[in-house]
Coordinates of C-alpha atoms in Angstrom, one line a residue:
M1 CA -22.7 -31.5 25.3
C2 CA -19.9 -29.1 24.3
I3 CA -19.7 -29.4 20.2
N4 CA -17.2 -29.8 17.7
P5 CA -15.4 -26.1 18.2
F6 CA -15.5 -25.8 14.2
F7 CA -19.5 -26.4 14.1
K8 CA -20.8 -23.8 12.4
T9 CA -23.2 -23.2 15.5
S10 CA -19.9 -22.1 17.8
Q11 CA -18.3 -18.3 17.8
L12 CA -15.4 -17.0 18.6
L13 CA -14.0 -13.7 20.1
V14 CA -10.9 -12.5 19.4
F15 CA -8.8 -10.5 21.5
A16 CA -5.3 -9.7 21.2
F17 CA -3.4 -7.0 24.2
N18 CA -0.9 -5.2 25.0
L19 CA -0.2 -3.2 27.6
L20 CA 2.0 0.1 28.1
I21 CA 3.6 1.8 31.0
S22 CA 4.6 5.1 31.1
N23 CA 6.5 6.6 33.4
A24 CA 6.7 10.8 33.2
N25 CA 9.2 11.5 36.2
A26 CA 10.5 8.3 36.8
Q27 CA 14.3 7.4 36.4
E28 CA 15.0 4.6 34.2
T29 CA 15.8 1.9 37.4
A30 CA 11.9 2.4 38.0
C31 CA 11.0 0.3 35.5
P32 CA 9.3 -3.2 36.6
P33 CA 12.4 -5.7 34.9
N34 CA 11.1 -8.0 32.3
L35 CA 7.8 -6.3 32.8
D36 CA 7.9 -6.4 29.1
F37 CA 8.5 -9.9 28.6
E38 CA 12.0 -7.9 27.3
Y39 CA 14.2 -11.0 29.2
G40 CA 12.9 -13.2 26.6
D41 CA 11.0 -15.5 29.1
F42 CA 8.9 -14.8 32.4
T43 CA 11.4 -13.3 34.9
N44 CA 9.0 -12.0 37.7
W45 CA 6.3 -13.1 35.8
Q46 CA 4.2 -16.1 38.0
C47 CA 2.3 -18.9 35.6
Q48 CA -0.5 -20.6 37.0
R49 CA -3.0 -23.4 35.2
G50 CA -5.8 -25.7 36.2
N51 CA -9.3 -26.2 35.1
V52 CA -12.5 -24.4 35.3
V53 CA -15.1 -25.0 36.8
M54 CA -19.0 -23.4 36.3
G55 CA -20.4 -21.4 38.4
D56 CA -23.8 -19.2 39.2
I57 CA -22.6 -15.8 37.1
T58 CA -19.4 -16.9 35.6
S59 CA -16.8 -19.6 35.3
I60 CA -14.3 -20.0 38.2
P61 CA -10.6 -21.0 37.5
N62 CA -9.0 -23.2 40.0
L63 CA -5.4 -22.2 39.3
H64 CA -1.8 -23.1 41.1
P65 CA 1.5 -22.4 40.5
A66 CA 2.9 -23.1 37.0
T67 CA 6.1 -24.1 35.4
P68 CA 6.0 -22.0 31.5
G69 CA 4.7 -24.6 28.7
I70 CA 2.3 -24.7 26.1
V71 CA -0.2 -22.0 27.5
H72 CA 2.9 -19.7 28.4
K73 CA 4.3 -18.9 25.1
I74 CA 6.8 -16.4 24.6
I75 CA 6.6 -14.9 20.3
P76 CA 9.4 -13.3 19.5
A77 CA 9.4 -10.3 17.3
T78 CA 10.8 -12.3 14.3
D79 CA 7.9 -14.2 14.3
R80 CA 5.5 -12.1 12.0
E81 CA 3.0 -14.6 11.4
L82 CA -1.5 -14.0 11.7
D83 CA -3.6 -15.0 14.2
I84 CA -5.5 -17.6 12.3
F85 CA -9.2 -16.5 13.5
G86 CA -8.9 -12.6 13.7
G87 CA -6.2 -12.5 10.8
F88 CA -4.0 -10.1 13.4
P89 CA 0.0 -10.2 14.0
K90 CA 0.5 -12.2 16.8
N91 CA 3.3 -9.7 18.4
C92 CA 1.5 -6.2 18.9
P93 CA 2.7 -3.8 16.3
N94 CA 4.1 -1.6 18.8
G95 CA 7.6 -2.1 18.2
S96 CA 8.7 -4.8 20.8
G97 CA 10.8 -7.5 21.0
Y98 CA 8.8 -10.5 22.5
S99 CA 4.8 -11.0 23.2
I100 CA 3.3 -13.9 24.9
K101 CA 0.5 -16.4 24.3
L102 CA -2.0 -17.4 27.3
G103 CA -3.9 -20.5 26.8
N104 CA -4.1 -22.6 23.7
S105 CA -7.0 -23.5 21.0
E106 CA -6.8 -27.3 23.0
V107 CA -10.2 -28.2 25.0
G108 CA -10.5 -29.8 28.4
A109 CA -11.8 -26.6 30.6
Q110 CA -8.3 -25.7 31.2
A111 CA -7.5 -22.7 32.5
E112 CA -4.5 -20.4 33.2
S113 CA -3.6 -17.0 34.0
L114 CA -0.3 -14.6 33.7
S115 CA 0.2 -11.6 36.9
Y116 CA 3.3 -9.1 37.7
T117 CA 3.5 -7.6 41.2
Y118 CA 5.4 -4.5 41.5
T119 CA 5.2 -1.2 44.1
I120 CA 4.4 2.1 42.7
P121 CA 7.9 3.9 43.9
Q122 CA 6.7 6.6 46.1
S123 CA 8.9 9.0 44.4
I124 CA 6.4 8.5 41.3
T125 CA 4.3 11.9 40.9
R126 CA 2.9 11.1 36.8
F127 CA 2.1 7.4 36.3
S128 CA -0.3 6.0 33.3
I129 CA -1.1 2.5 32.3
T130 CA -1.8 1.8 28.2
Y131 CA -2.8 -1.8 27.1
Y132 CA -3.8 -2.9 23.9
Y133 CA -6.4 -5.4 23.2
A134 CA -8.4 -8.0 21.8
V135 CA -8.7 -12.7 22.6
V136 CA -10.1 -16.1 21.1
L137 CA -13.1 -16.8 22.7
Q138 CA -15.5 -20.0 21.6
N139 CA -18.5 -19.2 21.7
P140 CA -20.5 -22.1 22.2
G141 CA -23.9 -20.4 23.8
H142 CA -23.5 -22.7 27.3
L143 CA -25.0 -20.3 30.0
K144 CA -23.1 -17.7 31.0
G145 CA -21.2 -19.6 33.9
E146 CA -20.3 -21.9 31.3
Q147 CA -18.6 -19.6 28.6
P148 CA -15.3 -19.5 27.3
R149 CA -13.3 -16.4 29.8
F150 CA -10.7 -13.2 29.5
R151 CA -10.5 -11.0 31.7
A152 CA -7.4 -8.2 32.3
R153 CA -7.2 -7.0 35.7
V154 CA -5.2 -4.3 37.2
I155 CA -5.4 -5.1 41.0
D156 CA -4.7 -1.8 44.4
M157 CA -3.8 -4.9 46.2
E158 CA -4.2 -2.9 49.8
A159 CA -7.8 -2.3 49.1
N160 CA -8.4 -5.7 47.0
R161 CA -10.1 -3.9 44.7
E162 CA -10.0 -4.0 41.1
I163 CA -9.1 -0.5 39.3
D164 CA -12.1 0.5 37.8
C165 CA -11.5 1.6 33.5
V166 CA -7.9 -0.1 33.3
S167 CA -9.9 -4.4 34.3
F168 CA -11.7 -5.8 31.9
D169 CA -14.0 -9.0 31.9
F170 CA -15.3 -10.8 28.8
T171 CA -17.6 -13.9 28.5
A172 CA -17.9 -15.3 25.7
S173 CA -21.1 -13.6 24.1
S174 CA -22.3 -13.0 20.9
S175 CA -23.4 -9.6 21.9
L176 CA -20.2 -7.7 22.9
P177 CA -19.7 -4.5 21.1
G178 CA -16.5 -3.8 18.9
F179 CA -16.3 -6.7 17.3
K180 CA -16.5 -8.4 13.6
E181 CA -16.8 -11.4 11.3
S182 CA -13.7 -13.7 10.9
T183 CA -13.2 -14.0 7.3
H184 CA -11.8 -17.7 8.1
L185 CA -14.6 -19.9 9.2
M186 CA -18.3 -19.0 10.1
D187 CA -19.6 -17.6 12.9
I188 CA -16.3 -15.8 14.7
L189 CA -16.2 -12.7 16.3
Y190 CA -12.9 -10.8 16.7
K191 CA -11.5 -7.6 18.1
D192 CA -7.8 -6.1 16.7
W193 CA -5.4 -4.8 18.9
T194 CA -7.6 -1.8 21.2
P195 CA -6.1 0.8 23.5
V196 CA -7.4 1.5 27.4
T197 CA -5.4 3.9 29.2
I198 CA -5.7 4.7 32.7
D199 CA -4.3 7.4 35.1
L200 CA -2.3 5.4 38.1
S201 CA -0.5 9.2 39.3
D202 CA -2.6 8.4 43.3
Y203 CA -0.9 4.8 43.7
A204 CA 2.4 6.3 43.9
G205 CA 3.7 3.7 47.3
K206 CA 1.5 1.2 46.2
T207 CA 1.2 -2.3 45.3
I208 CA 0.3 -2.6 42.4
K209 CA -0.8 -6.4 40.7
L210 CA -1.8 -6.6 36.6
E211 CA -3.2 -10.1 36.4
F212 CA -4.7 -11.8 32.8
I213 CA -6.7 -15.1 33.1
T214 CA -8.1 -17.6 30.8
S215 CA -10.2 -20.3 30.3
D216 CA -11.9 -22.4 28.5
C217 CA -15.8 -23.8 28.9
T218 CA -16.8 -25.5 31.4
R219 CA -18.3 -28.6 29.4
N220 CA -15.1 -29.3 28.2
G221 CA -15.3 -29.2 24.3
H222 CA -14.7 -25.1 23.6
F223 CA -11.8 -23.1 24.3
G224 CA -10.3 -19.2 24.7
Y225 CA -6.7 -17.7 24.9
A226 CA -4.8 -14.2 24.3
Y227 CA -2.0 -12.2 23.4
V228 CA -0.2 -10.1 26.2
D229 CA 3.0 -7.8 25.1
V230 CA 4.1 -4.9 27.7
N231 CA 6.1 -2.5 26.3
S232 CA 7.2 -0.7 29.4
N233 CA 8.6 2.8 28.4
C234 CA 9.9 4.7 31.4
S235 CA 11.9 7.6 29.8
N236 CA 10.1 11.4 30.8
S237 CA 7.5 11.7 28.5
F238 CA 4.5 9.5 27.3
A239 CA 4.5 10.4 23.6
A240 CA 7.4 11.4 20.8
A241 CA 8.3 14.6 20.1
S242 CA 11.8 13.7 18.4
L243 CA 13.9 16.1 16.5
C244 CA 16.0 13.9 14.7
Q245 CA 19.7 14.0 14.1
G246 CA 20.5 16.3 11.2
D247 CA 16.6 17.1 10.1
D248 CA 14.7 20.7 10.3
F249 CA 10.7 19.5 11.2
L250 CA 9.6 17.8 14.0
T251 CA 8.2 13.8 13.5
L252 CA 4.9 13.8 16.8
T253 CA 3.4 10.3 17.7
S254 CA 1.1 9.2 19.9
P255 CA 0.1 5.5 20.7
Y256 CA -1.6 4.0 18.0
G257 CA -5.0 2.5 17.8
Y258 CA -7.6 5.2 19.6
A259 CA -10.1 7.1 18.2
S260 CA -9.1 10.3 18.6
Y261 CA -6.2 12.5 19.2
E262 CA -5.6 16.1 20.2
W263 CA -2.2 17.8 20.2
Y264 CA -1.5 21.0 22.0
S265 CA 1.4 22.4 21.8
N266 CA 2.8 24.2 25.6
Y267 CA -0.2 23.6 27.6
D268 CA -2.3 26.4 25.7
Y269 CA -6.0 23.9 25.3
S270 CA -7.4 26.6 23.3
H271 CA -6.8 26.0 19.9
P272 CA -5.9 22.1 18.6
I273 CA -3.2 21.9 16.6
A274 CA -3.5 18.6 14.9
D275 CA -5.6 15.2 15.4
T276 CA -3.7 12.6 14.1
Q277 CA -1.8 9.9 15.6
T278 CA 1.8 11.4 13.6
F279 CA 2.1 14.4 12.2
Y280 CA 5.1 16.7 11.4
I281 CA 6.0 20.3 11.7
D282 CA 8.2 22.4 9.2
P283 CA 10.6 23.8 10.0
A284 CA 10.9 22.5 14.7
P285 CA 9.7 24.6 16.9
P286 CA 12.3 25.4 19.7
V287 CA 13.3 22.1 21.4
S288 CA 11.6 24.1 24.7
T289 CA 8.2 23.6 23.2
T290 CA 6.0 20.5 25.2
Y291 CA 3.1 19.1 23.3
S292 CA 0.4 17.3 25.1
V293 CA -2.0 14.5 23.8
I294 CA -5.6 14.0 24.2
V295 CA -6.0 11.0 23.4
T296 CA -10.0 9.2 23.5
P297 CA -10.3 5.2 23.3
Y298 CA -13.5 4.0 21.4
P299 CA -16.7 4.3 23.5
G300 CA -16.7 1.2 26.4
Y301 CA -13.5 0.5 25.8
G302 CA -10.9 2.9 28.9
C303 CA -11.3 6.4 29.5
V304 CA -10.1 9.9 28.4
D305 CA -6.5 10.3 29.0
T306 CA -3.6 13.3 28.5
L307 CA 0.0 12.0 27.4
Y308 CA 3.1 14.8 27.0
A309 CA 5.6 15.4 25.0
P310 CA 8.3 17.8 25.7
M311 CA 10.8 18.2 22.4
V312 CA 14.2 16.9 22.8
R313 CA 16.5 16.3 20.3
A314 CA 17.2 12.4 19.2
P315 CA 19.9 10.6 17.5
K316 CA 18.8 8.5 14.4
P317 CA 19.2 4.8 14.8
G318 CA 21.6 2.6 13.1
A319 CA 20.9 1.2 10.0
L320 CA 23.3 -1.1 8.8
A321 CA 22.3 -3.4 5.5
G322 CA 25.9 -4.5 5.4
S323 CA 28.7 -4.1 2.8
D324 CA 28.6 -4.6 -0.9
R325 CA 29.9 -8.4 -1.5
E326 CA 30.2 -10.3 -4.3
V327 CA 27.8 -14.3 -4.1
W328 CA 27.9 -17.2 -5.4
C329 CA 24.7 -17.8 -7.1
N330 CA 23.7 -20.4 -4.8
E331 CA 24.9 -19.2 -2.3
T332 CA 22.6 -18.8 0.7
I333 CA 22.9 -15.3 2.7
Q334 CA 22.3 -13.3 5.3
L335 CA 21.9 -9.5 4.8
G336 CA 21.2 -7.2 8.0
E337 CA 22.2 -6.9 11.7
P338 CA 20.9 -7.9 14.6
H339 CA 17.3 -7.0 16.0
I340 CA 17.0 -4.4 18.0
D341 CA 14.3 -4.2 20.4
N342 CA 11.7 -0.4 20.1
Y343 CA 13.0 -0.7 16.3
A344 CA 10.4 -1.6 13.4
Y345 CA 12.3 -2.5 10.1
L346 CA 11.9 -2.4 6.1
W347 CA 13.4 -4.4 3.2
T348 CA 13.2 -3.6 -0.1
P349 CA 12.7 -4.9 -3.0
A350 CA 10.7 -7.7 -0.6
D351 CA 10.6 -10.7 -3.3
N352 CA 13.6 -12.7 -3.2
L353 CA 14.0 -12.5 1.0
T354 CA 12.4 -14.6 3.7
N355 CA 11.5 -11.5 5.6
P356 CA 11.2 -7.6 5.0
N357 CA 10.3 -6.8 8.3
T358 CA 13.1 -8.6 9.8
A359 CA 16.5 -7.1 11.2
N360 CA 18.5 -9.9 9.1
P361 CA 16.8 -11.5 6.1
F362 CA 18.0 -14.5 4.7
L363 CA 18.2 -14.3 0.5
K364 CA 15.6 -17.0 -0.3
N365 CA 15.5 -16.8 -4.0
Y366 CA 19.0 -17.1 -6.2
I367 CA 19.8 -14.0 -7.9
Y368 CA 21.8 -13.9 -10.8
T369 CA 21.7 -10.2 -11.8
P370 CA 23.5 -7.5 -9.2
K371 CA 20.8 -6.1 -7.0
R372 CA 20.2 -3.7 -4.2
F373 CA 18.2 -3.8 -1.3
T374 CA 17.4 -1.2 1.1
L375 CA 16.7 -1.0 4.6
N376 CA 14.6 1.9 6.5
V377 CA 15.0 1.3 10.5
T378 CA 12.6 3.8 12.4
D379 CA 12.8 3.8 16.2
N380 CA 9.3 3.1 17.6
E381 CA 9.9 5.5 20.2
T382 CA 11.0 8.5 18.7
G383 CA 9.8 8.6 14.5
C384 CA 13.4 8.9 13.9
V385 CA 14.0 6.3 10.2
S386 CA 17.7 5.9 9.1
T387 CA 18.7 4.0 5.3
D388 CA 21.1 2.1 4.1
S389 CA 21.9 0.0 1.4
V390 CA 23.9 -3.0 0.1
L391 CA 24.1 -4.5 -3.2
I392 CA 24.4 -8.3 -4.1
T393 CA 26.2 -9.2 -7.2
P394 CA 26.0 -13.4 -8.4
I395 CA 29.3 -14.8 -9.5
N396 CA 30.8 -17.5 -10.6
C397 CA 27.2 -18.4 -12.2
F398 CA 25.6 -21.1 -14.9
L399 CA 22.5 -21.3 -16.8
F400 CA 20.0 -24.4 -16.2
V401 CA 16.9 -25.5 -16.8
P402 CA 16.2 -28.9 -15.3
K403 CA 15.3 -31.3 -18.1
G404 CA 12.0 -32.9 -16.4
F405 CA 9.9 -32.1 -13.5
T406 CA 6.6 -33.3 -11.5
P407 CA 3.5 -31.0 -10.9
N408 CA 1.9 -33.0 -8.6
G409 CA 1.7 -31.2 -5.3
D410 CA 4.4 -32.8 -3.7
G411 CA 6.7 -29.8 -3.1
L412 CA 9.0 -31.1 -4.5
N413 CA 10.1 -30.3 -8.5
D414 CA 6.5 -28.5 -9.0
V415 CA 7.3 -25.7 -10.8
L416 CA 10.0 -25.5 -13.5
R417 CA 12.6 -22.7 -14.1
P418 CA 15.5 -21.6 -14.7
Y419 CA 18.1 -21.3 -12.8
M420 CA 21.2 -19.2 -13.6
G421 CA 23.9 -16.4 -12.4
G422 CA 26.5 -14.1 -13.7
I423 CA 24.1 -12.2 -16.5
Q424 CA 23.5 -8.7 -17.1
G425 CA 19.4 -9.1 -17.5
F426 CA 16.6 -11.6 -17.2
R427 CA 13.7 -10.8 -20.3
R428 CA 12.0 -13.7 -20.2
F429 CA 11.3 -17.4 -19.9
S430 CA 8.6 -19.2 -22.2
V431 CA 7.4 -22.6 -22.6
F432 CA 6.1 -24.4 -25.7
N433 CA 4.1 -27.0 -26.4
R434 CA 4.8 -29.9 -29.0
Y435 CA 2.7 -27.8 -31.4
G436 CA 4.1 -24.7 -31.3
N437 CA 1.5 -22.9 -28.5
L438 CA 2.5 -20.5 -26.0
V439 CA 1.9 -22.4 -21.8
F440 CA 3.6 -20.5 -20.0
S441 CA 5.5 -17.1 -20.1
T442 CA 7.3 -14.5 -17.6
S443 CA 9.1 -11.5 -17.1
T444 CA 10.3 -11.8 -13.2
E445 CA 12.9 -13.1 -12.4
G446 CA 13.1 -15.9 -10.4
V447 CA 8.7 -17.1 -11.4
G448 CA 8.5 -20.3 -13.2
W449 CA 5.1 -22.8 -15.1
D450 CA 3.3 -25.0 -12.6
G451 CA 2.7 -27.1 -15.8
T452 CA -0.7 -25.5 -16.6
Y453 CA -2.9 -23.7 -19.0
K454 CA -5.5 -21.4 -17.8
G455 CA -6.0 -23.2 -14.7
I456 CA -5.9 -26.7 -16.5
K457 CA -3.3 -29.3 -16.0
S458 CA -0.8 -29.8 -19.2
D459 CA -0.4 -33.4 -20.1
T460 CA 2.6 -35.4 -19.5
G461 CA 4.7 -34.8 -22.5
V462 CA 8.1 -33.2 -23.8
Y463 CA 7.6 -29.2 -24.0
V464 CA 10.1 -26.0 -25.8
W465 CA 11.1 -23.5 -23.2
M466 CA 12.8 -20.2 -24.2
L467 CA 14.9 -17.9 -22.0
E468 CA 16.3 -14.6 -23.4
F469 CA 18.5 -13.0 -21.2
I470 CA 20.9 -10.4 -21.3
S471 CA 24.5 -11.9 -21.4
K472 CA 27.5 -10.9 -18.6
D473 CA 29.4 -9.2 -21.9
N474 CA 25.6 -7.1 -22.5
K475 CA 25.0 -9.2 -25.6
P476 CA 21.2 -10.3 -25.8
T477 CA 21.3 -13.8 -25.5
I478 CA 18.3 -16.2 -26.5
E479 CA 18.4 -20.3 -25.3
R480 CA 16.2 -22.7 -26.0
G481 CA 15.7 -26.6 -24.8
T482 CA 13.6 -29.3 -23.6
V483 CA 12.1 -30.2 -20.5
V484 CA 9.9 -33.8 -19.9
L485 CA 6.4 -32.9 -17.9
I486 CA 6.1 -36.1 -15.6
R487 CA 2.7 -36.1 -14.3

């Protein structure tokens, strides 16, 4: 009988998966539509679900067509959550707009699959698949044919066989190589994003099926699920060798996650010129230069492959932080611009923003002094970077410190902090007990007192606060008042 999934004897294998399709000679129209989920849905994908039963050697899923639902879930790039067991991002860190989750952490001998069938154009002379993976498989220690399981398969439909090096079958086991122990729960193993690459140049004109299958244990008590992110890239290069507009140096970027990289120029493989995922050449070489990189995966996780990157001139991505503006101190505002797929965003400073890694974050805290926010935008395909900034100036502001607060952990009035605006600078906010002893002090704007002193809850009673700041007319100012702590 299966035990509770969170008992100590359980183990989890964490697995995430990203598939990158690259085509060195195809036109953009050769890319299978929505292979990368960039429609934001499952168009052209076949979703199936059902149950799983015990087999002689491995478990056997019984699947039937299904409408996308809780076991086929689209995850937008704006979702920055980490997997609870592995601590890796649910969205593959490749800059794509969408990832998907296949399966879930519910039990019940469930199974689900996702597949995409397409024909590689006959005109293709160079076609390669690189995928990144990671899964969550609970390991209760059943017989192998009963265990949770994950499969990633690339199938030659004409020959009706799986293609070696790119197809994997993981059945929950403590002996699987390359997994680490989770720090979230005991006896949980995980494997972070890992790439596998395969050359499909010989399959031009043939029909290929990509299929992903997850299944629980057959005894109804343990689960398995995975993440899948497919990034379709049918440009004329496998890796980026971009001379960015306005720059006199070259940025070379290969897919991340391999054990080693060896870069060469103009097909001269006698002397490698670099051994990192990304490197820079200053000054830039002639535009006619072609670079190649030999990528070697970690042992047991795919095949060695060579990726090609002809040097090209590339425009810098647009960076639009927004127009400088004045806002009310308590106004909720949004910065930036709409998200663009394959762009990576970074805002600084990040403390006041809901998500510094999205294109258009909101201010999550009121600001009381003028603050400039800087946006860096990186094109993940070319490596080109642009920067912009916006100055937000609060107006029509006020000074307010609550008369009382209730730090009881209910999320309402748990922290005492001053609310102010229209000032030139924040100096310090301090709180004293009735004996004049300092119990709290901060020089960081927006930080407040949680009603404790050296980790011990302070008693109910009256406390004195003191606020030091630079006024709107640029004068050092001190305000004082009292507050009641209520428990």
